Each structure stands twice: as C-alpha cells, then as structure tokens.
Amino acid sequence: MVYQILVSDPLSEDGIQPLRKADGVEITIQTALTPEQLAEKIHEYDALLVRSQTQVTRDLISKATNLKVIGRAGVGVDNIDLEAATEFGVLVVNAPDGNTNSAAEHTMAMIMSLARNIPQAFHALKHNKWDRKSYVGVELKNKTLGVVGLGRIGAEVAFRAKGQRMNVKAYDPFLTEEKAKKMGIGYGTLEEVLQSADFITVHTPLLKETKHLINQKAFEQMKDGVQIVNCARGGIIDEEALYQAIVTKKVAGAALDVFEEEPITDHKLLELPEVIATPHLGASTKEAQENVAIDVSKDVVTFLTGGLARNPVNLPSVPKEVMNKIEPYFHLSEKLGIFLTNLTQEAMEEVNIYYAGDLTDVEVSPLTRNTVKGLLKRHLGDHVNDVNATYLAEKKGITINEHKTSSSKGFTNLLTVEVRTNLGTRSVAGTLLNGLGARLVKVDDYSVDVIPEGHMVFVRHKDQPGAIGRVGTLLAKELVNIATMQVGRSNVGGDAIMILTVDKHLEKEGLEQLKQLSDIYGVTAIDL
Ligand SMILES: NC(=O)C1=CN([C@@H]2O[C@H](COP(=O)(O)OP(=O)(O)OC[C@H]3O[C@@H](n4cnc5c(N)ncnc54)[C@H](O)[C@@H]3O)[C@@H](O)[C@H]2O)C=CC1
Ligand SMILES: O=C(O)CCC(=O)C(=O)O
C-alpha cells in the first residue's frame, strides 16, 4: 500500500525529508490550490500537511474520504476543525515545540522595534526624511513587561526580557507564586499584570476564554502610555478597543504579528503611526520551519505505518477491551473535570482522583486522563486530549494521583475528583446510575443530585430566607429560564450552595448582577 500525502502550505524542503525517505508514501506538494480545488481532490489523500494558511474546514474533512491524519506544522490548530476531524476519525498532529524559539525571538524584535520606533524611522529615511526628533524612544531597562500566558513562548520571552534587564510580571492560570519565584519573575492576577506593565505581550492560545481578553475594560486598567504586543493570535486583543485606546493616547504603541482576519492588508490599525506590524512571521525562520516540518512529517509517517503519534491533538488511544469497560464513564469523568475547573480560580497544585465501587475492578488510567483533560481544557483549549492530558498537567507542575478506594458511600460506582490549590481543596463526585446515566452527587461537602449537562449556574450563599428567590427573580429579569435547581447547606442559617441548570449560558453582565445580591458569596457560570 502506498499512502498519498498532500502538502498544501509551503513547508521546509529539509523538514519534509522524513516523508521523502519513508517507504510506502508518496508526496504531492501543491501550495496554491484554491479551497474549491483542494475540496475536489482531497479524497485522493491519506494525509494532509498544512501550516496556518489552509483552512481545514468541516466541509473539506467531510469530503476527505481516505484521510487518516492531518499534520499541522506549527502550534495553533485554529485553522483545523478539530471536532469534525474527531467526528470523521481523522487524527490531527501538531508540532508544538519546534517554533517556540523563533516566536519568542520575533516577540523580542517587536518589543525592541516598538520601544525605539525602528520601523517608523526606517520608513521615513526611505522616504528621504532625516528625522531624529520624532523618533525618540524609551529604554527597556527597568521597565515592566507584563506577560499574559506563560506557556512555552511566554516563558522564553520572559527569560529574554530579563536579559534586557526588564522586570517581568506574568499571569497564567497555571502559574504559582513558587514557580514564578523559581523563574525569577513576578506573579500577579491578570488585573495586577495589566496595571503594572509598561509593555504587555500576550502568549495564550485563542480560545472562547481568551477571545478579546484584552478589551476596552482591560485597556482602562493599564498605565497611560503602555505598549502592546501580540505575536500569538489575532482576536486575543479586541482590535476595535485597541484602535480606540491608541487614538485616545491611552496606548502609546502596538506591535502586531497576527490579526483577527488573515491575510489582511487593508486595516485601520495599519494606518496609525503608533502601530507596527508583520504578516504573521513569528515562526518564519529557516530553523523553525525545518523543526516543525520534521516533527510533523515524522508523526504522520509513524501514524500511517501503524505507530503511535508523539503529538496527537484530538484522538484518544485506548485498547478496545479496556475501552469497552470504561466507555460508559467517559462522559461523567470529563464533565466532573470541567465542573471542578470552573470552581477553581487558583493554580492547581495536586489532583486526586478516587475510584470506588465497580470502578475498582477496571483499568482506570484512561478515565484519569479524560478527567484531567476536563480540568485543563478551559485554559489550554482543544489540543488537550486523552493522550496528552496528564503529560501537560505534569508540565504545568500539577501532580496527578489515582486512588482506588472501598469507600463508595452507598453508590455502586463513585468517581471523586479533588483539586488542591494554595487556598485549599475543592472536590466533586459523580456516579453512573444504572439506566439513568451520569449524576453529580457531591460538590465539596454538599450532597446533590444533578445531571452534569448543559448550562449551569453555581451559587455559594448564606442559608437565609429570600436568597433563593432573589436569584430566581434576577435570572428571570435576564430572561434565563431555570430548568432545575438543587440546594445544599451545611447547617440551618450557615453556608449553602445552589446548582441551577438553565436553558442558556448566563452572560457576564447577569453574572456580575447576581454577585451583587445580598447573602450571595460567589457565582460561577458553568457550561458542560
Ligand atoms: N506568531 C506566530 O507565528 C506564532 C504564534 N504562536 C501562537 O502563540 C501562542 C502561544 O503558543 P505556546 O506558548 O506554544 O502555547 P502554550 O500552550 O505552551 O502556552 C499557552 C499558555 O497560555 C495560558 N493561558 C490560557 N488561557 C489563559 C488566560 N485566560 N490568561 C492567561 N494565560 C492563559 C496557558 O495556561 C498556557 O500556559 C499560541 O496562540 C500559538 O498559536 C505560536 C507559534 C508561532
Ligand atoms: O505556520 C506558521 O508560520 C504560523 C505558526 C503559528 O502561528 C503557530 O505555530 O501557531
């Protein structure tokens, strides 16, 4: 059998040598196909290799009847419909490490260009203007760099900025004070980082949670004259809010490598003299392109020839016999993880997963990975899967412990997930009721009985007459219909919780109003 591989974006020739050398594969390189042309011929291929240009949509995947694997030569997989790939049984692999260095170096180049007006001054000189007055810059030394997202690239940027004698202060949901100390950098909440920085650079993935993370409210929190850098993904910064912040002189300058829509040449931000930009060049070095092409080519060949991919993005890899036994619990375990991560605002340090009852007789490690996936997805996005979840958790310094216990509290099976942070321990427990499906049966010390599904509102409140009514009235005002409600309390007049399942997601404004009600200690919207 000869596997057909299509390369539809420009990849490094040296990088695709593993493909050229492999037996049983044939490569076609066609980097100028229109979406229609690609859709027409995709059924001929077993593998597709892309960078960020090719849009691998649901429609394209549905036409790819022979496709087994999509290789993304780079980190971000936002040009690939992962859900569709998973649904159609197509493995997606990426190359998460190969371009880290280049992206970090590009970010530093942007910060320095911004500080010293290099692109603007060069542009003037090219147009025969010897202008020294207009381009007085600022030093980086002793300035504070705020790093939002301290993953692979953010950490490399932080390290380099220290070399420029900048003070670095970072925010990342997985960053602990101890880890920051070890790295020799400051640590703060997002708000603290925004308030204290002279330069702000974002290095998160683009997720539901990070879309417009830097918005008008965020700009208002920043110092006057702050400078902003985005070499991660367009859309993390709200472009309209950035435009207004520059026009009103709140922001002194911005350096953008990425845009909400790409490719783009006609954009009002590009008309501002304070904005410098590059056309998504963060990973465009000979070295990065070679690294990512090698990594992804090796993974594609390994997978096509029956091996396990090193960097799978979407598919679980579980032996069939094990899968048959534990499959019914998969839904429950991931939902428990998602529910708990929404209750945990601080960095997780340790996760304990307890299996009781029938669950003591099965191989549970795939369930552990699936639970951890649920715990991490909110902040790491869709590239966390059952294969890489525990690995990613460990990389974030989170210890994962799996326990089998005889204490099933009267249930035939019980799965308890406990997360420890520097503020204490939170936990949830769930069970699979015979014929009735999954149930959430415990949140911290409160017993409940809730189907872990759909949109929820979790409220911590004081057990007082009127507290429940006030919540109900406010939700009604927000036109959020309550489907079910569960209340648990520690003792009469003491601390209590409400779990409401509602017909639609509770928006930020509604959430903020709920928090203002008397006797309410905390409110979280959870979408399962
Ligand atoms: N311009 C370019 O050519 C390139 C851009 N990228 C982009 O750079 C970004 C970062 O890549 P990596 O560092 O490799 O990813 P990574 O996964 O190693 O790091 C991302 C970090 O963001 C954190 N994060 C998630 N939500 C957050 C939030 N709400 N606030 C603060 N932090 C949050 C995560 O905890 C994680 O530590 C990605 O968007 C990637 O696609 C990557 C390579 C080249
Ligand atoms: O392929 C490229 O040049 C873009 C790289 C990138 O944005 C990524 O790896 O996330």
XYZ file of C-alpha atoms and ligand atoms in Angstrom:
582
model
C 0.000 0.000 0.000
C 1.314 3.435 -0.920
C -0.032 6.253 1.240
C -0.692 9.533 -0.556
C 0.332 12.703 1.289
C -0.666 16.192 0.196
C 1.339 19.208 1.369
C -0.917 22.220 0.825
C 1.089 25.031 2.510
C 4.774 25.876 1.960
C 6.874 23.628 4.225
C 10.646 23.484 4.583
C 12.137 21.116 1.997
C 14.731 19.887 4.519
C 11.927 19.389 7.017
C 9.925 17.042 4.822
C 12.891 14.709 4.258
C 11.405 12.099 6.660
C 8.478 11.896 4.240
C 10.672 11.651 1.156
C 12.783 8.933 2.767
C 9.895 6.846 4.129
C 8.870 3.663 2.333
C 5.307 3.360 1.143
C 4.441 7.053 0.960
C 4.160 9.403 -1.982
C 4.148 13.182 -1.558
C 2.385 15.779 -3.646
C 3.235 19.423 -2.973
C 0.582 21.872 -4.162
C 0.641 25.107 -2.236
C -1.506 27.305 -4.474
C -4.768 25.390 -4.511
C -7.978 27.338 -4.070
C -10.345 25.959 -1.389
C -12.528 24.592 -4.194
C -9.621 22.829 -5.916
C -8.495 21.366 -2.596
C -12.022 20.141 -1.824
C -12.165 18.465 -5.217
C -9.003 16.404 -4.823
C -8.812 15.812 -1.053
C -10.439 12.348 -1.355
C -7.256 11.106 -3.076
C -5.107 11.570 0.030
C -4.373 9.656 3.235
C -2.614 12.568 4.910
C -2.705 16.355 4.629
C 0.135 18.587 5.826
C -0.580 22.269 6.460
C 0.722 25.407 8.164
C -1.781 28.083 9.125
C -2.959 29.100 5.654
C -5.012 26.115 4.561
C -8.420 26.197 6.207
C -9.247 22.616 7.079
C -12.984 23.023 7.465
C -15.730 20.526 8.295
C -16.781 20.653 4.668
C -13.269 19.762 3.487
C -12.927 16.953 6.051
C -16.312 15.526 5.105
C -15.080 15.207 1.504
C -11.792 13.614 2.572
C -12.991 10.035 2.426
C -9.489 8.495 2.651
C -7.940 10.972 5.048
C -6.375 9.418 8.152
C -4.196 12.158 9.536
C -3.762 15.939 9.311
C -0.337 17.295 10.230
C -0.090 20.919 11.386
C 3.467 22.191 11.049
C 3.210 24.579 13.996
C 1.375 25.084 17.280
C -2.044 26.715 16.770
C -4.668 24.389 15.304
C -7.344 27.050 14.947
C -7.320 26.602 11.132
C -8.418 22.966 11.592
C -11.929 21.927 12.599
C -10.904 19.531 15.371
C -14.418 18.486 16.192
C -15.045 17.490 12.596
C -11.679 15.700 12.391
C -12.508 13.705 15.517
C -16.004 13.013 14.295
C -14.677 11.720 10.955
C -11.959 9.698 12.716
C -9.057 11.773 11.435
C -6.076 12.183 13.737
C -4.631 15.677 13.981
C -0.987 16.020 14.975
C 0.938 19.240 15.506
C 4.494 20.360 16.232
C 4.249 22.285 19.494
C 7.939 22.783 20.279
C 9.710 23.484 17.001
C 8.871 27.159 16.590
C 8.908 28.302 20.236
C 12.319 29.903 19.962
C 11.555 31.760 16.745
C 8.242 33.080 18.051
C 9.956 34.290 21.240
C 12.734 35.983 19.259
C 10.192 37.649 16.990
C 8.332 38.927 20.039
C 11.552 40.444 21.411
C 12.258 42.022 17.992
C 8.779 43.558 18.073
C 9.224 44.869 21.633
C 12.540 46.488 20.723
C 11.242 47.915 17.442
C 8.310 49.367 19.329
C 10.477 50.903 22.047
C 12.816 52.557 19.550
C 10.426 53.327 16.633
C 12.708 51.460 14.259
C 10.144 50.639 11.527
C 8.751 54.204 11.525
C 12.202 55.820 11.425
C 13.350 53.472 8.671
C 10.216 54.229 6.679
C 10.868 57.999 6.986
C 14.501 57.600 5.953
C 13.485 55.520 2.942
C 11.296 58.488 2.010
C 14.279 60.875 2.234
C 13.455 62.272 5.686
C 16.329 62.572 8.188
C 14.113 62.988 11.242
C 15.663 62.411 14.682
C 13.164 64.395 16.742
C 10.054 62.340 16.011
C 11.580 59.018 16.909
C 12.840 59.390 20.453
C 12.232 56.034 22.111
C 12.322 54.546 25.594
C 14.767 52.115 27.198
C 13.628 48.649 28.165
C 15.912 48.525 31.207
C 13.902 48.753 34.459
C 10.587 48.787 32.575
C 7.984 46.171 33.464
C 6.984 43.612 30.870
C 3.589 42.057 31.535
C 3.380 38.541 30.071
C -0.135 37.201 29.658
C 0.156 33.427 29.093
C 3.351 31.865 30.399
C 3.485 28.684 28.312
C 6.313 27.667 26.018
C 6.659 31.003 24.190
C 5.645 33.287 27.070
C 8.305 31.691 29.298
C 11.004 32.116 26.626
C 10.012 35.765 26.192
C 10.158 36.285 29.967
C 13.634 34.782 30.064
C 14.877 37.025 27.242
C 13.276 40.152 28.719
C 15.181 39.547 31.936
C 18.319 39.627 29.795
C 17.263 43.126 28.747
C 17.092 43.935 32.470
C 13.347 44.337 32.357
C 11.167 43.456 35.332
C 8.832 40.692 34.257
C 5.412 40.102 35.763
C 3.286 37.267 34.410
C -0.236 35.956 34.613
C -1.189 32.414 33.638
C -3.910 30.314 35.264
C -1.283 27.610 35.858
C 1.372 29.885 37.305
C 2.018 29.638 41.034
C 3.961 32.140 43.114
C 6.558 29.463 43.814
C 7.113 28.724 40.120
C 7.358 32.437 39.309
C 9.921 32.851 42.079
C 11.975 29.988 40.670
C 11.940 31.683 37.262
C 12.963 34.983 38.837
C 9.862 36.810 37.700
C 6.890 38.488 39.342
C 3.476 36.902 39.587
C 0.066 38.526 39.630
C -3.552 38.330 38.631
C -4.411 39.491 35.121
C -5.533 42.814 36.556
C -2.309 43.276 38.537
C -0.208 42.487 35.477
C -2.191 44.911 33.311
C -1.973 47.657 35.949
C 1.760 47.464 36.474
C 3.195 46.871 32.993
C 4.901 49.344 30.655
C 4.850 46.735 27.880
C 2.287 43.922 27.625
C 2.762 40.838 25.476
C 0.126 38.116 25.053
C 1.013 34.434 24.532
C -2.204 32.471 25.074
C -3.993 30.284 22.566
C -7.143 31.754 21.020
C -10.000 30.125 22.936
C -13.509 31.065 23.971
C -11.936 32.242 27.252
C -9.185 34.322 25.646
C -11.190 35.892 22.811
C -10.970 39.655 23.440
C -9.182 39.007 26.739
C -7.579 42.385 26.130
C -10.665 44.516 25.663
C -11.774 48.066 26.487
C -12.015 47.269 30.213
C -8.526 45.769 30.168
C -7.119 48.865 28.436
C -8.721 51.063 31.106
C -6.799 49.137 33.767
C -3.441 49.739 32.081
C -0.923 52.518 32.671
C -1.156 55.538 30.383
C 1.365 55.172 27.555
C 1.518 51.364 27.741
C 2.799 49.491 24.658
C 1.119 46.275 23.474
C 2.489 43.264 21.596
C 0.578 40.377 20.033
C 2.600 37.621 18.395
C 0.142 34.893 19.429
C -3.259 35.034 17.753
C -5.467 37.761 16.332
C -8.626 38.028 18.425
C -6.934 37.800 21.844
C -6.826 41.600 21.636
C -10.054 43.333 20.637
C -8.845 45.288 17.582
C -11.543 47.976 17.815
C -10.755 48.565 21.510
C -7.040 48.739 20.668
C -7.730 51.284 17.932
C -9.694 53.494 20.330
C -7.043 53.142 23.040
C -4.351 54.313 20.620
C -6.400 57.191 19.213
C -7.143 58.424 22.746
C -3.401 58.114 23.620
C -4.009 55.549 26.377
C -1.790 53.168 24.414
C 1.437 54.640 23.031
C 2.172 51.877 20.572
C 1.295 48.392 19.409
C 3.218 45.676 17.596
C 1.078 43.075 15.854
C 2.143 39.909 14.093
C -1.367 38.482 13.969
C -4.841 39.765 13.119
C -8.418 38.721 13.693
C -8.703 38.109 9.969
C -5.755 36.930 7.927
C -4.427 37.651 5.395
C -5.191 41.365 5.701
C -3.553 44.415 4.148
C -6.316 46.963 4.474
C -6.898 47.546 8.193
C -7.466 50.793 10.059
C -4.902 49.823 12.714
C -2.244 49.738 9.991
C -2.981 53.394 9.224
C -1.933 54.520 12.706
C 1.705 55.648 13.026
C 1.841 54.086 16.509
C 1.239 50.610 15.077
C 3.984 48.419 13.678
C 3.169 45.057 12.169
C 4.404 41.931 10.424
C 2.334 39.462 8.382
C 2.301 36.504 10.823
C 6.050 35.980 10.715
C 6.572 34.680 14.261
C 7.518 31.197 13.117
C 9.007 32.213 9.776
C 12.637 31.264 10.228
C 14.589 28.609 8.422
C 15.162 26.787 11.709
C 11.567 26.840 12.959
C 10.150 25.746 9.638
C 12.626 22.909 9.434
C 11.908 21.822 13.032
C 8.135 21.835 12.706
C 8.177 20.143 9.302
C 10.482 17.377 10.612
C 8.355 16.822 13.734
C 5.072 16.700 11.899
C 6.410 14.600 8.993
C 7.770 12.002 11.408
C 4.471 11.832 13.271
C 2.456 11.481 10.073
C 4.642 8.620 8.786
C 4.662 6.906 12.195
C 0.894 7.049 12.399
C 0.266 5.953 8.798
C 2.519 2.952 9.340
C 0.728 1.829 12.497
C 2.730 3.574 15.230
C 1.676 5.993 17.971
C 1.963 9.686 17.158
C 4.050 11.811 19.559
C 1.942 14.946 19.335
C -1.677 13.936 18.779
C -4.128 16.783 19.186
C -7.508 15.105 19.102
C -7.814 11.349 19.338
C -7.655 9.089 22.389
C -5.580 5.967 22.061
C -7.089 3.255 24.256
C -7.092 -0.543 23.663
C -10.535 -1.763 22.648
C -11.052 -4.241 25.551
C -10.281 -1.521 28.101
C -12.420 0.969 26.224
C -15.492 -1.285 26.268
C -15.417 -1.473 30.070
C -14.815 2.163 30.805
C -16.537 3.892 27.909
C -19.785 4.432 29.863
C -17.843 6.511 32.432
C -16.080 8.770 29.929
C -18.815 11.345 29.729
C -19.025 11.563 33.546
C -15.282 11.853 34.131
C -14.751 14.716 31.681
C -17.800 16.608 32.955
C -16.577 16.302 36.548
C -13.236 17.754 35.434
C -14.879 20.654 33.614
C -17.229 21.355 36.521
C -14.398 21.389 39.043
C -12.053 23.554 36.988
C -14.765 26.191 36.902
C -14.841 26.211 40.714
C -11.052 26.542 40.912
C -9.739 30.036 40.300
C -6.211 29.473 41.666
C -3.410 27.445 40.089
C -3.910 23.712 40.637
C -1.112 22.019 42.528
C -2.431 18.496 43.006
C -5.297 16.447 41.616
C -6.554 13.329 43.404
C -8.975 11.049 41.618
C -10.715 8.372 43.712
C -12.380 5.358 42.086
C -14.814 3.338 44.211
C -17.347 0.527 43.806
C -17.400 -1.120 40.346
C -14.656 1.237 39.255
C -12.115 -0.576 41.417
C -12.279 -3.567 39.044
C -11.349 -1.780 35.831
C -8.270 -0.166 34.294
C -8.942 3.471 35.078
C -5.953 5.343 33.681
C -7.859 6.382 30.504
C -10.553 7.816 32.806
C -7.902 9.686 34.770
C -6.562 11.193 31.541
C -10.090 12.080 30.487
C -10.813 13.763 33.841
C -7.557 15.708 33.627
C -8.495 16.718 30.082
C -11.711 18.175 31.519
C -9.704 20.009 34.168
C -7.228 21.536 31.693
C -9.384 22.267 28.652
C -10.714 25.553 29.974
C -7.243 27.105 29.885
C -5.339 25.027 27.339
C -8.014 24.565 24.689
C -8.750 21.723 22.347
C -5.210 20.494 21.927
C -5.537 18.778 25.322
C -6.746 15.245 24.703
C -6.830 11.904 26.437
C -3.345 11.138 25.257
C -1.547 14.289 26.333
C -3.656 15.487 29.297
C -1.579 14.052 32.150
C 1.655 14.926 30.376
C 0.519 18.553 30.017
C -0.601 18.644 33.660
C 2.793 17.411 34.800
C 4.478 20.018 32.588
C 2.384 22.615 34.415
C 3.678 21.268 37.754
C 0.375 19.596 38.705
C 0.679 16.236 40.467
C -1.949 13.699 39.446
C -2.760 10.864 41.850
C -5.081 7.977 41.081
C -6.618 6.049 44.030
C -8.862 3.006 44.243
C -10.884 3.022 47.432
C -13.503 0.862 49.123
C -15.485 3.896 50.249
C -18.269 4.145 47.653
C -20.722 5.854 50.034
C -23.566 3.540 49.068
C -23.208 4.025 45.284
C -22.406 1.059 43.027
C -19.706 3.195 41.443
C -18.302 6.537 42.532
C -15.760 8.819 40.912
C -14.460 11.642 43.113
C -12.176 14.377 41.807
C -10.327 16.602 44.228
C -8.159 19.600 43.343
C -5.691 21.149 45.773
C -4.592 24.783 45.338
C -2.757 27.115 47.696
C -6.179 28.154 49.061
C -7.347 24.636 49.935
C -9.168 21.709 48.395
C -12.282 21.578 46.222
C -13.965 18.390 45.137
C -16.821 16.929 43.125
C -18.132 13.388 42.911
C -20.288 11.630 40.362
C -21.811 8.272 39.671
C -23.359 6.366 36.807
C -26.861 5.343 37.799
C -27.997 2.095 36.256
C -30.107 3.019 33.241
C -30.324 6.677 34.254
C -26.953 7.990 33.173
C -24.462 10.266 34.894
C -25.181 12.202 38.093
C -23.226 14.778 40.008
C -23.728 13.664 43.615
C -21.387 15.783 45.676
C -19.828 19.255 45.490
C -17.314 19.792 48.288
C -19.215 18.631 51.390
C -22.680 19.164 49.922
C -24.750 16.231 48.651
C -26.614 16.991 45.411
C -28.286 15.116 42.570
C -27.714 16.883 39.260
C -27.370 15.680 35.655
C -23.983 17.077 34.579
C -25.164 18.517 31.299
C -25.810 21.856 29.620
C -25.653 25.352 31.100
C -25.396 25.738 34.846
C -25.110 28.447 37.457
C -23.300 27.560 40.668
C -24.052 29.864 43.601
C -22.495 29.961 47.068
C -24.758 31.774 49.514
C -25.913 32.168 53.077
C -28.836 29.950 54.033
C -31.319 32.808 54.587
C -34.983 33.258 53.619
C -35.161 35.147 50.303
C -31.696 34.225 48.948
C -33.073 31.660 46.513
C -35.931 33.952 45.491
C -33.596 36.848 44.723
C -31.509 34.621 42.440
C -34.635 33.351 40.676
C -36.006 36.871 40.191
C -32.742 38.166 38.757
C -32.406 35.263 36.343
C -35.983 35.861 35.212
C -35.074 39.520 34.582
C -32.150 38.318 32.441
C -34.581 36.023 30.589
C -32.624 32.987 31.740
C -35.073 30.166 32.319
C -34.318 27.805 35.217
C -34.795 24.139 34.329
C -33.775 22.533 37.623
C -32.447 23.660 40.952
C -30.589 21.869 43.742
C -29.803 23.356 47.114
C -27.377 22.037 49.686
C -26.464 23.529 53.063
C -24.039 22.789 55.852
C -26.442 23.755 58.653
C -29.512 25.947 59.079
C -28.524 29.591 58.510
C -24.986 28.575 57.508
C -23.148 28.314 54.199
C -25.126 26.845 51.322
C -24.919 26.172 47.598
C -27.377 26.273 44.717
C -26.834 24.473 41.431
C -29.216 25.697 38.777
C -29.465 24.210 35.327
C -30.593 26.915 32.948
C -31.702 26.991 29.327
C -28.961 29.297 28.093
C -25.497 30.483 29.033
C -25.547 33.191 31.687
C -23.684 36.188 30.244
C -21.086 38.207 32.166
C -23.460 41.087 32.983
C -26.028 38.738 34.573
C -23.261 37.013 36.490
C -21.988 40.324 37.859
C -25.505 41.336 38.949
C -26.016 38.008 40.734
C -22.767 38.543 42.631
C -24.089 41.875 43.929
C -27.205 40.317 45.561
C -27.211 40.178 49.357
C -26.266 36.869 51.027
C -24.521 35.723 47.817
C -20.826 34.857 48.238
C -19.939 33.694 44.769
C -21.441 32.823 41.397
C -19.954 30.792 38.548
C -21.492 30.043 35.156
C -20.558 26.560 34.008
C -21.179 25.147 30.537
C -20.907 21.382 30.370
N 3.004 34.329 15.502
C 3.342 33.085 15.224
O 3.804 32.792 14.125
C 3.195 32.029 16.241
C 2.157 32.073 17.130
N 2.002 31.069 18.054
C 0.904 31.220 18.998
O 1.437 31.609 20.265
C 0.547 31.210 21.301
C 1.320 30.555 22.432
O 1.932 29.369 21.999
P 2.682 28.408 23.032
O 3.431 29.200 24.018
O 3.395 27.397 22.229
O 1.413 27.725 23.737
P 1.338 27.035 25.183
O 0.147 26.147 25.154
O 2.663 26.469 25.563
O 1.046 28.277 26.161
C -0.168 28.956 26.245
C -0.341 29.411 27.679
O -1.465 30.278 27.769
C -2.062 30.062 29.035
N -3.415 30.588 29.087
C -4.579 30.011 28.679
N -5.624 30.812 28.956
C -5.119 31.920 29.549
C -5.704 33.099 30.054
N -7.026 33.306 30.016
N -4.884 34.030 30.599
C -3.555 33.831 30.658
N -2.942 32.724 30.200
C -3.718 31.781 29.639
C -1.992 28.556 29.204
O -2.114 28.171 30.551
C -0.613 28.238 28.651
O 0.365 28.204 29.676
C -0.496 30.308 20.618
O -1.627 31.106 20.340
C 0.165 29.914 19.317
O -0.751 29.561 18.322
C 2.883 30.040 18.161
C 3.944 29.959 17.295
C 4.169 30.921 16.250
O 2.939 28.344 10.227
C 3.185 29.479 10.622
O 4.046 30.204 10.122
C 2.387 30.027 11.784
C 2.843 29.443 13.069
C 1.845 29.645 14.132
O 1.145 30.625 14.193
C 1.685 28.587 15.142
O 2.512 27.656 15.167
O 0.737 28.684 15.933
